[in-house]
DNA sequence: CGAATGATATACT
DNA sequence: GTATATCATTCGA
């Protein structure tokens, strides 16, 4: 079940960020369909958030996607090497986004592993935002693509993630953001609980 | 711990 | 237009 448009268009990016835990991020790329269980997210709260690319209302060719309607993919290149995948939220004109920071394999394991160049099947296959995008075949050319299409989308796995299993803390790698670097906008679904939910890892994509 | 690596933003001519 | 500093990171020593 793909998440409906109104899921993304709500105004509270923190709520959306929490609710994305336990959802499935899916891609169909080069003929391979893969799904991963989202275990870690970070919220970027728009023009007032010093950690956001849209801080101060900055509008550039890169960040323009964030000003679009909720439900778009925002992908950009970080450190010249890594493609980072974000979900645009809120209504058009308000540049909120949620960074997907980590995930567990759910289906298409063989393809995920091949793209990563690693044999891991657990939390070490996609332990960071760059690795999640790499495993799913996500690159900057997907930036601006709708999550209601057939290339990249997010599904409800029918999993309930109790708030007691969610840890909140400061975001990673945003020391430049001054005071805002301390905001508890990072959400982690403890992988012990996440592991228990996913299907058998023997998967022959 | 530190190198890798390139688009992007910003500040210049 | 051209220059340069800066990254929402990863991997292997």
JSON list of C-alpha atoms (C1' of nucleotides) in Angstrom, two decimals:
[
{"chain": "A", "resi": 1, "resn": "UNK", "atom": "CA", "xyz": [0.00, 0.00, 0.00]},
{"chain": "A", "resi": 2, "resn": "UNK", "atom": "CA", "xyz": [1.62, 3.25, -1.17]},
{"chain": "A", "resi": 3, "resn": "UNK", "atom": "CA", "xyz": [1.31, 6.15, 1.23]},
{"chain": "A", "resi": 4, "resn": "UNK", "atom": "CA", "xyz": [-1.35, 8.61, 0.03]},
{"chain": "A", "resi": 5, "resn": "UNK", "atom": "CA", "xyz": [-0.54, 12.22, -0.90]},
{"chain": "A", "resi": 6, "resn": "UNK", "atom": "CA", "xyz": [-2.02, 13.62, 2.29]},
{"chain": "A", "resi": 7, "resn": "UNK", "atom": "CA", "xyz": [0.52, 11.70, 4.36]},
{"chain": "A", "resi": 8, "resn": "UNK", "atom": "CA", "xyz": [3.26, 13.95, 3.01]},
{"chain": "A", "resi": 9, "resn": "UNK", "atom": "CA", "xyz": [1.40, 17.24, 2.87]},
{"chain": "A", "resi": 10, "resn": "UNK", "atom": "CA", "xyz": [0.83, 17.61, 6.62]},
{"chain": "A", "resi": 11, "resn": "UNK", "atom": "CA", "xyz": [2.50, 20.52, 8.35]},
{"chain": "A", "resi": 12, "resn": "UNK", "atom": "CA", "xyz": [4.32, 18.73, 11.18]},
{"chain": "A", "resi": 13, "resn": "UNK", "atom": "CA", "xyz": [7.55, 17.40, 9.73]},
{"chain": "A", "resi": 14, "resn": "UNK", "atom": "CA", "xyz": [8.53, 15.87, 13.09]},
{"chain": "A", "resi": 15, "resn": "UNK", "atom": "CA", "xyz": [5.42, 13.71, 13.15]},
{"chain": "A", "resi": 16, "resn": "UNK", "atom": "CA", "xyz": [5.98, 12.62, 9.57]},
{"chain": "A", "resi": 17, "resn": "UNK", "atom": "CA", "xyz": [9.60, 11.85, 10.37]},
{"chain": "A", "resi": 18, "resn": "UNK", "atom": "CA", "xyz": [8.55, 9.58, 13.24]},
{"chain": "A", "resi": 19, "resn": "UNK", "atom": "CA", "xyz": [5.81, 7.93, 11.21]},
{"chain": "A", "resi": 20, "resn": "UNK", "atom": "CA", "xyz": [8.23, 7.04, 8.41]},
{"chain": "A", "resi": 21, "resn": "UNK", "atom": "CA", "xyz": [9.92, 4.60, 10.79]},
{"chain": "A", "resi": 22, "resn": "UNK", "atom": "CA", "xyz": [8.72, 1.11, 9.98]},
{"chain": "A", "resi": 23, "resn": "UNK", "atom": "CA", "xyz": [7.59, 2.11, 6.47]},
{"chain": "A", "resi": 24, "resn": "UNK", "atom": "CA", "xyz": [9.07, 0.59, 3.31]},
{"chain": "A", "resi": 25, "resn": "UNK", "atom": "CA", "xyz": [11.17, 2.68, 0.96]},
{"chain": "A", "resi": 26, "resn": "UNK", "atom": "CA", "xyz": [10.95, 1.02, -2.45]},
{"chain": "A", "resi": 27, "resn": "UNK", "atom": "CA", "xyz": [12.59, 1.48, -5.82]},
{"chain": "A", "resi": 28, "resn": "UNK", "atom": "CA", "xyz": [12.21, -0.12, -9.20]},
{"chain": "A", "resi": 29, "resn": "UNK", "atom": "CA", "xyz": [15.45, 0.61, -10.96]},
{"chain": "A", "resi": 30, "resn": "UNK", "atom": "CA", "xyz": [17.05, -1.13, -13.93]},
{"chain": "A", "resi": 31, "resn": "UNK", "atom": "CA", "xyz": [14.44, -3.87, -13.69]},
{"chain": "A", "resi": 32, "resn": "UNK", "atom": "CA", "xyz": [15.05, -4.65, -10.03]},
{"chain": "A", "resi": 33, "resn": "UNK", "atom": "CA", "xyz": [12.48, -3.99, -7.34]},
{"chain": "A", "resi": 34, "resn": "UNK", "atom": "CA", "xyz": [13.82, -3.55, -3.82]},
{"chain": "A", "resi": 35, "resn": "UNK", "atom": "CA", "xyz": [12.19, -2.64, -0.52]},
{"chain": "A", "resi": 36, "resn": "UNK", "atom": "CA", "xyz": [13.87, -1.56, 2.69]},
{"chain": "A", "resi": 37, "resn": "UNK", "atom": "CA", "xyz": [12.47, -1.05, 6.18]},
{"chain": "A", "resi": 38, "resn": "UNK", "atom": "CA", "xyz": [13.16, 2.49, 7.40]},
{"chain": "A", "resi": 39, "resn": "UNK", "atom": "CA", "xyz": [14.83, 2.52, 10.82]},
{"chain": "A", "resi": 40, "resn": "UNK", "atom": "CA", "xyz": [16.25, 6.01, 11.12]},
{"chain": "A", "resi": 41, "resn": "UNK", "atom": "CA", "xyz": [15.14, 9.46, 9.94]},
{"chain": "A", "resi": 42, "resn": "UNK", "atom": "CA", "xyz": [15.96, 13.11, 10.45]},
{"chain": "A", "resi": 43, "resn": "UNK", "atom": "CA", "xyz": [13.63, 16.07, 10.05]},
{"chain": "A", "resi": 44, "resn": "UNK", "atom": "CA", "xyz": [14.68, 19.32, 8.37]},
{"chain": "A", "resi": 45, "resn": "UNK", "atom": "CA", "xyz": [12.25, 22.03, 9.31]},
{"chain": "A", "resi": 46, "resn": "UNK", "atom": "CA", "xyz": [12.53, 24.58, 6.54]},
{"chain": "A", "resi": 47, "resn": "UNK", "atom": "CA", "xyz": [13.57, 28.22, 6.44]},
{"chain": "A", "resi": 48, "resn": "UNK", "atom": "CA", "xyz": [13.93, 28.60, 10.21]},
{"chain": "A", "resi": 49, "resn": "UNK", "atom": "CA", "xyz": [16.21, 25.58, 10.58]},
{"chain": "A", "resi": 50, "resn": "UNK", "atom": "CA", "xyz": [19.90, 26.42, 10.28]},
{"chain": "A", "resi": 51, "resn": "UNK", "atom": "CA", "xyz": [20.71, 22.80, 9.43]},
{"chain": "A", "resi": 52, "resn": "UNK", "atom": "CA", "xyz": [18.41, 22.88, 6.39]},
{"chain": "A", "resi": 53, "resn": "UNK", "atom": "CA", "xyz": [19.56, 23.64, 2.86]},
{"chain": "A", "resi": 54, "resn": "UNK", "atom": "CA", "xyz": [16.54, 25.92, 2.70]},
{"chain": "A", "resi": 55, "resn": "UNK", "atom": "CA", "xyz": [17.55, 27.96, 5.76]},
{"chain": "A", "resi": 56, "resn": "UNK", "atom": "CA", "xyz": [16.65, 31.60, 5.41]},
{"chain": "A", "resi": 57, "resn": "UNK", "atom": "CA", "xyz": [14.46, 30.85, 2.42]},
{"chain": "A", "resi": 58, "resn": "UNK", "atom": "CA", "xyz": [17.40, 30.02, 0.21]},
{"chain": "A", "resi": 59, "resn": "UNK", "atom": "CA", "xyz": [16.19, 28.94, -3.23]},
{"chain": "A", "resi": 60, "resn": "UNK", "atom": "CA", "xyz": [18.64, 27.46, -5.67]},
{"chain": "A", "resi": 61, "resn": "UNK", "atom": "CA", "xyz": [18.52, 24.98, -8.51]},
{"chain": "A", "resi": 62, "resn": "UNK", "atom": "CA", "xyz": [19.35, 22.24, -6.02]},
{"chain": "A", "resi": 63, "resn": "UNK", "atom": "CA", "xyz": [16.92, 23.17, -3.24]},
{"chain": "A", "resi": 64, "resn": "UNK", "atom": "CA", "xyz": [14.03, 24.13, -5.52]},
{"chain": "A", "resi": 65, "resn": "UNK", "atom": "CA", "xyz": [12.61, 20.61, -5.17]},
{"chain": "A", "resi": 66, "resn": "UNK", "atom": "CA", "xyz": [12.04, 21.15, -1.45]},
{"chain": "A", "resi": 67, "resn": "UNK", "atom": "CA", "xyz": [9.71, 24.04, -2.23]},
{"chain": "A", "resi": 68, "resn": "UNK", "atom": "CA", "xyz": [7.50, 21.69, -4.17]},
{"chain": "A", "resi": 69, "resn": "UNK", "atom": "CA", "xyz": [4.51, 19.81, -2.82]},
{"chain": "A", "resi": 70, "resn": "UNK", "atom": "CA", "xyz": [4.99, 17.10, -0.19]},
{"chain": "A", "resi": 71, "resn": "UNK", "atom": "CA", "xyz": [5.53, 13.67, -1.73]},
{"chain": "A", "resi": 72, "resn": "UNK", "atom": "CA", "xyz": [8.55, 14.41, -3.91]},
{"chain": "A", "resi": 73, "resn": "UNK", "atom": "CA", "xyz": [12.03, 12.91, -3.66]},
{"chain": "A", "resi": 74, "resn": "UNK", "atom": "CA", "xyz": [14.86, 15.32, -2.87]},
{"chain": "A", "resi": 75, "resn": "UNK", "atom": "CA", "xyz": [18.23, 13.75, -3.64]},
{"chain": "A", "resi": 76, "resn": "UNK", "atom": "CA", "xyz": [21.55, 15.55, -3.57]},
{"chain": "A", "resi": 77, "resn": "UNK", "atom": "CA", "xyz": [25.23, 14.75, -3.67]},
{"chain": "A", "resi": 78, "resn": "UNK", "atom": "CA", "xyz": [27.10, 15.03, -0.39]},
{"chain": "A", "resi": 79, "resn": "UNK", "atom": "CA", "xyz": [30.87, 15.17, 0.03]},
{"chain": "A", "resi": 80, "resn": "UNK", "atom": "CA", "xyz": [31.18, 14.60, -3.70]},
{"chain": "A", "resi": 81, "resn": "UNK", "atom": "CA", "xyz": [30.54, 10.91, -3.23]},
{"chain": "A", "resi": 82, "resn": "UNK", "atom": "CA", "xyz": [27.27, 10.07, -1.56]},
{"chain": "A", "resi": 83, "resn": "UNK", "atom": "CA", "xyz": [23.72, 10.48, -2.77]},
{"chain": "A", "resi": 84, "resn": "UNK", "atom": "CA", "xyz": [21.38, 11.32, 0.11]},
{"chain": "A", "resi": 85, "resn": "UNK", "atom": "CA", "xyz": [17.64, 10.63, -0.19]},
{"chain": "A", "resi": 86, "resn": "UNK", "atom": "CA", "xyz": [15.03, 12.88, 1.40]},
{"chain": "A", "resi": 87, "resn": "UNK", "atom": "CA", "xyz": [11.24, 13.00, 1.38]},
{"chain": "A", "resi": 88, "resn": "UNK", "atom": "CA", "xyz": [9.76, 16.44, 0.74]},
{"chain": "A", "resi": 89, "resn": "UNK", "atom": "CA", "xyz": [6.89, 17.25, 3.09]},
{"chain": "A", "resi": 90, "resn": "UNK", "atom": "CA", "xyz": [4.31, 20.00, 3.70]},
{"chain": "A", "resi": 91, "resn": "UNK", "atom": "CA", "xyz": [2.50, 22.00, 1.04]},
{"chain": "A", "resi": 92, "resn": "UNK", "atom": "CA", "xyz": [4.13, 23.72, -1.93]},
{"chain": "A", "resi": 93, "resn": "UNK", "atom": "CA", "xyz": [6.13, 26.75, -0.85]},
{"chain": "A", "resi": 94, "resn": "UNK", "atom": "CA", "xyz": [7.21, 25.35, 2.52]},
{"chain": "A", "resi": 95, "resn": "UNK", "atom": "CA", "xyz": [10.55, 23.52, 2.13]},
{"chain": "A", "resi": 96, "resn": "UNK", "atom": "CA", "xyz": [10.34, 20.79, 4.76]},
{"chain": "A", "resi": 97, "resn": "UNK", "atom": "CA", "xyz": [12.07, 17.44, 4.25]},
{"chain": "A", "resi": 98, "resn": "UNK", "atom": "CA", "xyz": [12.92, 14.17, 6.00]},
{"chain": "A", "resi": 99, "resn": "UNK", "atom": "CA", "xyz": [16.29, 12.49, 5.44]},
{"chain": "A", "resi": 100, "resn": "UNK", "atom": "CA", "xyz": [16.25, 8.68, 5.43]},
{"chain": "A", "resi": 101, "resn": "UNK", "atom": "CA", "xyz": [19.32, 7.79, 7.46]},
{"chain": "A", "resi": 102, "resn": "UNK", "atom": "CA", "xyz": [19.27, 4.00, 7.80]},
{"chain": "A", "resi": 103, "resn": "UNK", "atom": "CA", "xyz": [17.25, 0.94, 6.85]},
{"chain": "A", "resi": 104, "resn": "UNK", "atom": "CA", "xyz": [17.09, -2.84, 6.95]},
{"chain": "A", "resi": 105, "resn": "UNK", "atom": "CA", "xyz": [16.71, -5.05, 3.87]},
{"chain": "A", "resi": 106, "resn": "UNK", "atom": "CA", "xyz": [13.10, -6.19, 3.32]},
{"chain": "A", "resi": 107, "resn": "UNK", "atom": "CA", "xyz": [13.02, -7.57, -0.20]},
{"chain": "A", "resi": 108, "resn": "UNK", "atom": "CA", "xyz": [15.40, -7.72, -3.13]},
{"chain": "A", "resi": 109, "resn": "UNK", "atom": "CA", "xyz": [18.28, -8.54, -0.80]},
{"chain": "A", "resi": 110, "resn": "UNK", "atom": "CA", "xyz": [20.60, -9.87, -3.52]},
{"chain": "A", "resi": 111, "resn": "UNK", "atom": "CA", "xyz": [20.29, -6.66, -5.53]},
{"chain": "A", "resi": 112, "resn": "UNK", "atom": "CA", "xyz": [20.78, -4.49, -2.45]},
{"chain": "A", "resi": 113, "resn": "UNK", "atom": "CA", "xyz": [23.93, -6.39, -1.56]},
{"chain": "A", "resi": 114, "resn": "UNK", "atom": "CA", "xyz": [25.29, -6.29, -5.07]},
{"chain": "A", "resi": 115, "resn": "UNK", "atom": "CA", "xyz": [24.87, -2.52, -5.33]},
{"chain": "A", "resi": 116, "resn": "UNK", "atom": "CA", "xyz": [26.54, -2.10, -1.95]},
{"chain": "A", "resi": 117, "resn": "UNK", "atom": "CA", "xyz": [29.32, -4.52, -2.72]},
{"chain": "A", "resi": 118, "resn": "UNK", "atom": "CA", "xyz": [28.74, -6.19, 0.64]},
{"chain": "A", "resi": 119, "resn": "UNK", "atom": "CA", "xyz": [27.30, -9.44, 1.93]},
{"chain": "A", "resi": 120, "resn": "UNK", "atom": "CA", "xyz": [25.68, -8.05, 5.04]},
{"chain": "A", "resi": 121, "resn": "UNK", "atom": "CA", "xyz": [21.99, -8.83, 5.53]},
{"chain": "A", "resi": 122, "resn": "UNK", "atom": "CA", "xyz": [21.41, -6.92, 8.77]},
{"chain": "A", "resi": 123, "resn": "UNK", "atom": "CA", "xyz": [21.90, -3.40, 10.12]},
{"chain": "A", "resi": 124, "resn": "UNK", "atom": "CA", "xyz": [25.38, -3.16, 8.59]},
{"chain": "A", "resi": 125, "resn": "UNK", "atom": "CA", "xyz": [24.18, -3.26, 4.99]},
{"chain": "A", "resi": 126, "resn": "UNK", "atom": "CA", "xyz": [22.63, 0.23, 5.11]},
{"chain": "A", "resi": 127, "resn": "UNK", "atom": "CA", "xyz": [23.91, 1.90, 8.28]},
{"chain": "A", "resi": 128, "resn": "UNK", "atom": "CA", "xyz": [23.93, 5.46, 6.93]},
{"chain": "A", "resi": 129, "resn": "UNK", "atom": "CA", "xyz": [22.11, 7.75, 4.48]},
{"chain": "A", "resi": 130, "resn": "UNK", "atom": "CA", "xyz": [24.67, 7.35, 1.70]},
{"chain": "A", "resi": 131, "resn": "UNK", "atom": "CA", "xyz": [24.51, 3.58, 1.90]},
{"chain": "A", "resi": 132, "resn": "UNK", "atom": "CA", "xyz": [20.69, 3.47, 1.83]},
{"chain": "A", "resi": 133, "resn": "UNK", "atom": "CA", "xyz": [20.66, 5.41, -1.43]},
{"chain": "A", "resi": 134, "resn": "UNK", "atom": "CA", "xyz": [23.44, 3.31, -2.90]},
{"chain": "A", "resi": 135, "resn": "UNK", "atom": "CA", "xyz": [21.68, 0.05, -2.08]},
{"chain": "A", "resi": 136, "resn": "UNK", "atom": "CA", "xyz": [18.44, 1.24, -3.68]},
{"chain": "A", "resi": 137, "resn": "UNK", "atom": "CA", "xyz": [20.10, 2.62, -6.80]},
{"chain": "A", "resi": 138, "resn": "UNK", "atom": "CA", "xyz": [19.03, 6.15, -5.91]},
{"chain": "A", "resi": 139, "resn": "UNK", "atom": "CA", "xyz": [21.03, 9.00, -7.45]},
{"chain": "A", "resi": 140, "resn": "UNK", "atom": "CA", "xyz": [20.57, 12.71, -7.92]},
{"chain": "A", "resi": 141, "resn": "UNK", "atom": "CA", "xyz": [18.83, 12.12, -11.24]},
{"chain": "A", "resi": 142, "resn": "UNK", "atom": "CA", "xyz": [15.84, 11.00, -9.16]},
{"chain": "A", "resi": 143, "resn": "UNK", "atom": "CA", "xyz": [15.62, 14.35, -7.40]},
{"chain": "A", "resi": 144, "resn": "UNK", "atom": "CA", "xyz": [12.20, 15.87, -8.00]},
{"chain": "A", "resi": 145, "resn": "UNK", "atom": "CA", "xyz": [10.56, 12.56, -8.87]},
{"chain": "A", "resi": 146, "resn": "UNK", "atom": "CA", "xyz": [7.12, 11.96, -7.36]},
{"chain": "A", "resi": 147, "resn": "UNK", "atom": "CA", "xyz": [6.76, 9.27, -4.71]},
{"chain": "A", "resi": 148, "resn": "UNK", "atom": "CA", "xyz": [3.41, 8.35, -6.24]},
{"chain": "A", "resi": 149, "resn": "UNK", "atom": "CA", "xyz": [5.04, 7.02, -9.40]},
{"chain": "A", "resi": 150, "resn": "UNK", "atom": "CA", "xyz": [6.60, 3.67, -10.32]},
{"chain": "A", "resi": 151, "resn": "UNK", "atom": "CA", "xyz": [10.29, 4.51, -9.88]},
{"chain": "A", "resi": 152, "resn": "UNK", "atom": "CA", "xyz": [10.52, 5.28, -6.18]},
{"chain": "A", "resi": 153, "resn": "UNK", "atom": "CA", "xyz": [7.80, 5.21, -3.54]},
{"chain": "A", "resi": 154, "resn": "UNK", "atom": "CA", "xyz": [7.03, 4.49, 0.12]},
{"chain": "A", "resi": 155, "resn": "UNK", "atom": "CA", "xyz": [4.67, 1.77, 1.35]},
{"chain": "A", "resi": 156, "resn": "UNK", "atom": "CA", "xyz": [2.94, 1.09, 4.63]},
{"chain": "A", "resi": 157, "resn": "UNK", "atom": "CA", "xyz": [4.17, -2.31, 5.78]},
{"chain": "A", "resi": 158, "resn": "UNK", "atom": "CA", "xyz": [1.28, -2.63, 8.22]},
{"chain": "A", "resi": 159, "resn": "UNK", "atom": "CA", "xyz": [3.77, -2.33, 11.05]},
{"chain": "A", "resi": 160, "resn": "UNK", "atom": "CA", "xyz": [3.00, -0.37, 14.17]},
{"chain": "A", "resi": 161, "resn": "UNK", "atom": "CA", "xyz": [6.05, 1.22, 15.76]},
{"chain": "A", "resi": 162, "resn": "UNK", "atom": "CA", "xyz": [5.24, 2.05, 19.40]},
{"chain": "A", "resi": 163, "resn": "UNK", "atom": "CA", "xyz": [6.70, 5.34, 20.54]},
{"chain": "A", "resi": 164, "resn": "UNK", "atom": "CA", "xyz": [8.46, 3.44, 23.33]},
{"chain": "A", "resi": 165, "resn": "UNK", "atom": "CA", "xyz": [10.67, 1.84, 20.67]},
{"chain": "A", "resi": 166, "resn": "UNK", "atom": "CA", "xyz": [11.71, 5.20, 19.20]},
{"chain": "A", "resi": 167, "resn": "UNK", "atom": "CA", "xyz": [14.72, 7.17, 20.35]},
{"chain": "A", "resi": 168, "resn": "UNK", "atom": "CA", "xyz": [15.07, 10.86, 19.54]},
{"chain": "A", "resi": 169, "resn": "UNK", "atom": "CA", "xyz": [18.33, 12.76, 19.58]},
{"chain": "A", "resi": 170, "resn": "UNK", "atom": "CA", "xyz": [20.40, 15.43, 17.86]},
{"chain": "A", "resi": 171, "resn": "UNK", "atom": "CA", "xyz": [20.99, 15.19, 14.13]},
{"chain": "A", "resi": 172, "resn": "UNK", "atom": "CA", "xyz": [24.27, 13.92, 12.74]},
{"chain": "A", "resi": 173, "resn": "UNK", "atom": "CA", "xyz": [26.84, 15.95, 10.86]},
{"chain": "A", "resi": 174, "resn": "UNK", "atom": "CA", "xyz": [25.19, 19.33, 11.27]},
{"chain": "A", "resi": 175, "resn": "UNK", "atom": "CA", "xyz": [27.61, 21.03, 13.65]},
{"chain": "A", "resi": 176, "resn": "UNK", "atom": "CA", "xyz": [27.59, 24.06, 11.39]},
{"chain": "A", "resi": 177, "resn": "UNK", "atom": "CA", "xyz": [23.98, 24.71, 12.41]},
{"chain": "A", "resi": 178, "resn": "UNK", "atom": "CA", "xyz": [24.80, 26.30, 15.76]},
{"chain": "A", "resi": 179, "resn": "UNK", "atom": "CA", "xyz": [21.95, 26.05, 18.27]},
{"chain": "A", "resi": 180, "resn": "UNK", "atom": "CA", "xyz": [19.79, 24.12, 15.84]},
{"chain": "A", "resi": 181, "resn": "UNK", "atom": "CA", "xyz": [22.34, 21.29, 15.76]},
{"chain": "A", "resi": 182, "resn": "UNK", "atom": "CA", "xyz": [21.11, 20.26, 19.19]},
{"chain": "A", "resi": 183, "resn": "UNK", "atom": "CA", "xyz": [17.44, 19.92, 18.29]},
{"chain": "A", "resi": 184, "resn": "UNK", "atom": "CA", "xyz": [16.19, 16.34, 18.79]},
{"chain": "A", "resi": 185, "resn": "UNK", "atom": "CA", "xyz": [15.11, 15.92, 15.16]},
{"chain": "A", "resi": 186, "resn": "UNK", "atom": "CA", "xyz": [16.71, 12.52, 14.64]},
{"chain": "A", "resi": 187, "resn": "UNK", "atom": "CA", "xyz": [14.55, 9.45, 15.17]},
{"chain": "A", "resi": 188, "resn": "UNK", "atom": "CA", "xyz": [15.86, 5.92, 15.55]},
{"chain": "A", "resi": 189, "resn": "UNK", "atom": "CA", "xyz": [13.78, 2.77, 15.66]},
{"chain": "A", "resi": 190, "resn": "UNK", "atom": "CA", "xyz": [15.85, 0.43, 17.81]},
{"chain": "A", "resi": 191, "resn": "UNK", "atom": "CA", "xyz": [17.06, -2.23, 15.43]},
{"chain": "A", "resi": 192, "resn": "UNK", "atom": "CA", "xyz": [16.34, -5.04, 17.88]},
{"chain": "A", "resi": 193, "resn": "UNK", "atom": "CA", "xyz": [12.62, -4.34, 17.41]},
{"chain": "A", "resi": 194, "resn": "UNK", "atom": "CA", "xyz": [12.94, -3.67, 13.70]},
{"chain": "A", "resi": 195, "resn": "UNK", "atom": "CA", "xyz": [14.74, -6.96, 13.15]},
{"chain": "A", "resi": 196, "resn": "UNK", "atom": "CA", "xyz": [11.82, -8.84, 14.67]},
{"chain": "A", "resi": 197, "resn": "UNK", "atom": "CA", "xyz": [9.40, -7.40, 12.15]},
{"chain": "A", "resi": 198, "resn": "UNK", "atom": "CA", "xyz": [10.96, -8.11, 8.82]},
{"chain": "A", "resi": 199, "resn": "UNK", "atom": "CA", "xyz": [10.42, -11.30, 6.87]},
{"chain": "A", "resi": 200, "resn": "UNK", "atom": "CA", "xyz": [12.90, -14.08, 6.45]},
{"chain": "A", "resi": 201, "resn": "UNK", "atom": "CA", "xyz": [16.09, -12.64, 5.15]},
{"chain": "A", "resi": 202, "resn": "UNK", "atom": "CA", "xyz": [16.61, -15.51, 2.75]},
{"chain": "A", "resi": 203, "resn": "UNK", "atom": "CA", "xyz": [15.52, -13.61, -0.29]},
{"chain": "A", "resi": 204, "resn": "UNK", "atom": "CA", "xyz": [16.40, -14.39, -3.86]},
{"chain": "A", "resi": 205, "resn": "UNK", "atom": "CA", "xyz": [15.57, -11.22, -5.69]},
{"chain": "B", "resi": 1, "resn": "DC", "atom": "C1'", "xyz": [41.91, 9.00, 12.41]},
{"chain": "B", "resi": 2, "resn": "DG", "atom": "C1'", "xyz": [42.05, 10.89, 7.74]},
{"chain": "B", "resi": 3, "resn": "DA", "atom": "C1'", "xyz": [41.71, 10.73, 2.72]},
{"chain": "B", "resi": 4, "resn": "DA", "atom": "C1'", "xyz": [38.56, 10.60, -1.09]},
{"chain": "B", "resi": 5, "resn": "DT", "atom": "C1'", "xyz": [35.77, 13.41, -4.36]},
{"chain": "B", "resi": 6, "resn": "DG", "atom": "C1'", "xyz": [32.70, 16.70, -7.08]},
{"chain": "B", "resi": 7, "resn": "DA", "atom": "C1'", "xyz": [28.55, 19.51, -7.18]},
{"chain": "B", "resi": 8, "resn": "DT", "atom": "C1'", "xyz": [27.14, 23.73, -5.21]},
{"chain": "B", "resi": 9, "resn": "DA", "atom": "C1'", "xyz": [27.05, 28.28, -3.23]},
{"chain": "B", "resi": 10, "resn": "DT", "atom": "C1'", "xyz": [29.22, 32.44, -2.77]},
{"chain": "B", "resi": 11, "resn": "DA", "atom": "C1'", "xyz": [32.44, 35.85, -3.60]},
{"chain": "B", "resi": 12, "resn": "DC", "atom": "C1'", "xyz": [35.10, 37.77, -6.39]},
{"chain": "B", "resi": 13, "resn": "DT", "atom": "C1'", "xyz": [37.04, 39.75, -11.41]},
{"chain": "C", "resi": 1, "resn": "DG", "atom": "C1'", "xyz": [32.91, 33.86, -16.06]},
{"chain": "C", "resi": 2, "resn": "DT", "atom": "C1'", "xyz": [36.35, 32.05, -12.72]},
{"chain": "C", "resi": 3, "resn": "DA", "atom": "C1'", "xyz": [37.99, 30.90, -8.03]},
{"chain": "C", "resi": 4, "resn": "DT", "atom": "C1'", "xyz": [37.60, 28.63, -3.72]},
{"chain": "C", "resi": 5, "resn": "DA", "atom": "C1'", "xyz": [35.61, 26.83, 0.53]},
{"chain": "C", "resi": 6, "resn": "DT", "atom": "C1'", "xyz": [32.32, 23.81, 2.01]},
{"chain": "C", "resi": 7, "resn": "DC", "atom": "C1'", "xyz": [29.84, 19.99, 2.77]},
{"chain": "C", "resi": 8, "resn": "DA", "atom": "C1'", "xyz": [22.86, 16.38, 6.02]},
{"chain": "C", "resi": 9, "resn": "DT", "atom": "C1'", "xyz": [29.56, 10.72, 4.59]},
{"chain": "C", "resi": 10, "resn": "DT", "atom": "C1'", "xyz": [32.03, 6.37, 4.07]},
{"chain": "C", "resi": 11, "resn": "DC", "atom": "C1'", "xyz": [35.69, 3.13, 4.38]},
{"chain": "C", "resi": 12, "resn": "DG", "atom": "C1'", "xyz": [39.75, 1.23, 5.62]},
{"chain": "C", "resi": 13, "resn": "DA", "atom": "C1'", "xyz": [44.11, 1.88, 8.24]}
]
